[in-house]
Amino acid sequence: MVKKSPKTAVMKPAHSGRTFKTVWFAKEARKAKIPDEDLCRAIKQVMQGQADDLGGGVFKKRLNDNMHRSIILAKAGKHWIYAYLYAKKDRENITQEELAGFKKLAKDYASAGEDKIAALLRDEELEEICHED
């Protein structure tokens, strides 16, 4: 289990903030009845520092009246990707191994260019849910 004391994320909103969710996350959010509007509102809160910074571009944000936890991957504060969702009642936290995997995935997304993001959207591996200018 990850037992780090959470740091508060402090990120300045970027000029262009795009938020995505993975196909897997979209399915789980639908089951949990968490609408995209709530996810977009939560990303604004993450940008204001209202999330747990797990390091390496990985953030944990509480959703759905604190019943669920989301793992969000950040790309330089410009792209935000909802990658994982779990119910608080089902598990306390993610493991160190899972955190390491999310950090690697965040690094992969961070090094991906706009062409790669466009390809992931086209292949329906990512779905864009909000775009702030």
XYZ file of C-alpha atoms in Angstrom:
133
model
C 0.000 0.000 0.000
C 1.162 3.533 -0.700
C 1.647 5.190 2.677
C 3.309 8.432 1.585
C 2.004 11.521 3.233
C 0.163 13.297 0.438
C 1.480 16.579 -0.837
C -0.890 19.140 -2.170
C -0.494 19.656 -5.875
C 0.104 23.242 -6.868
C -0.011 23.770 -10.587
C -0.747 26.944 -12.422
C -3.415 26.489 -15.064
C -1.826 26.192 -18.481
C -2.930 28.238 -21.463
C -4.491 25.119 -22.914
C -5.795 22.419 -20.620
C -7.152 19.325 -22.286
C -8.662 16.524 -20.246
C -9.027 12.939 -21.413
C -10.198 9.638 -20.021
C -9.064 6.191 -21.047
C -11.570 3.700 -22.424
C -11.277 1.665 -19.222
C -11.836 4.718 -17.023
C -14.853 5.779 -19.115
C -16.515 2.401 -18.522
C -15.851 2.511 -14.770
C -17.025 6.141 -14.465
C -20.249 5.200 -16.252
C -20.836 2.358 -13.769
C -20.160 4.756 -10.869
C -22.484 7.352 -12.450
C -19.785 10.049 -12.561
C -20.583 12.432 -15.439
C -17.951 14.201 -17.552
C -19.043 17.555 -16.081
C -17.940 16.351 -12.636
C -14.619 15.160 -14.062
C -13.980 18.527 -15.719
C -14.836 20.351 -12.498
C -12.463 18.043 -10.594
C -9.585 18.783 -13.014
C -10.000 22.498 -12.337
C -9.649 21.676 -8.642
C -6.501 19.629 -9.344
C -5.039 22.632 -11.201
C -5.737 24.718 -8.082
C -3.866 22.262 -5.881
C -6.857 20.363 -4.504
C -5.487 16.844 -5.056
C -2.872 14.496 -3.679
C 0.377 14.705 -5.654
C 1.819 11.186 -5.693
C 4.870 12.321 -7.670
C 6.013 11.658 -11.210
C 2.978 13.297 -12.826
C 0.495 11.130 -10.892
C -2.343 12.661 -8.871
C -5.107 11.185 -6.749
C -8.425 13.037 -6.681
C -11.515 12.188 -4.682
C -14.755 12.061 -6.688
C -18.427 11.320 -6.287
C -18.949 12.758 -2.782
C -15.712 11.091 -1.611
C -16.962 7.602 -2.549
C -14.401 7.083 -5.339
C -10.737 7.836 -5.996
C -9.328 8.635 -9.403
C -5.756 8.412 -10.589
C -4.921 11.220 -12.991
C -1.813 11.456 -15.142
C -0.510 14.915 -15.984
C 1.491 16.015 -18.978
C 3.231 19.260 -17.982
C -0.002 20.652 -16.535
C -1.349 20.837 -20.071
C -2.932 17.433 -20.614
C -4.771 15.560 -17.874
C -5.645 11.899 -18.301
C -8.040 10.017 -16.050
C -6.457 6.561 -15.951
C -7.877 4.652 -12.985
C -10.930 4.704 -10.734
C -11.688 2.745 -7.587
C -14.300 2.816 -4.860
C -13.084 3.806 -1.421
C -15.146 0.964 0.067
C -13.328 -1.611 -2.110
C -9.735 -0.648 -1.399
C -7.810 1.773 0.732
C -5.177 2.793 -1.784
C -3.074 1.711 -4.739
C 0.048 -0.384 -4.200
C 3.644 0.780 -4.651
C 3.836 -1.404 -7.772
C 0.720 0.214 -9.229
C 2.092 3.666 -8.428
C 5.342 2.808 -10.239
C 3.308 1.680 -13.253
C 1.272 4.891 -13.259
C 4.474 6.967 -13.049
C 5.868 5.126 -16.072
C 2.612 5.653 -17.943
C 2.626 9.376 -17.021
C 6.174 9.617 -18.381
C 5.095 7.887 -21.606
C 2.195 10.310 -22.046
C 4.478 13.259 -21.226
C 6.850 12.278 -24.024
C 4.012 11.718 -26.503
C 3.631 14.470 -29.059
C 0.377 15.925 -30.292
C 0.425 13.415 -33.178
C 0.418 10.524 -30.704
C -2.437 12.079 -28.693
C -4.381 12.553 -31.948
C -3.758 8.895 -32.853
C -4.978 7.715 -29.441
C -8.129 9.790 -29.908
C -8.642 8.480 -33.444
C -8.155 4.881 -32.238
C -10.634 5.599 -29.409
C -8.107 4.674 -26.712
C -8.618 8.154 -25.245
C -11.715 10.304 -25.158
C -11.465 14.072 -24.742
C -13.949 15.339 -22.176
C -13.040 19.008 -21.714
C -10.785 21.618 -23.230
C -9.946 24.882 -21.494
C -8.408 27.796 -23.405
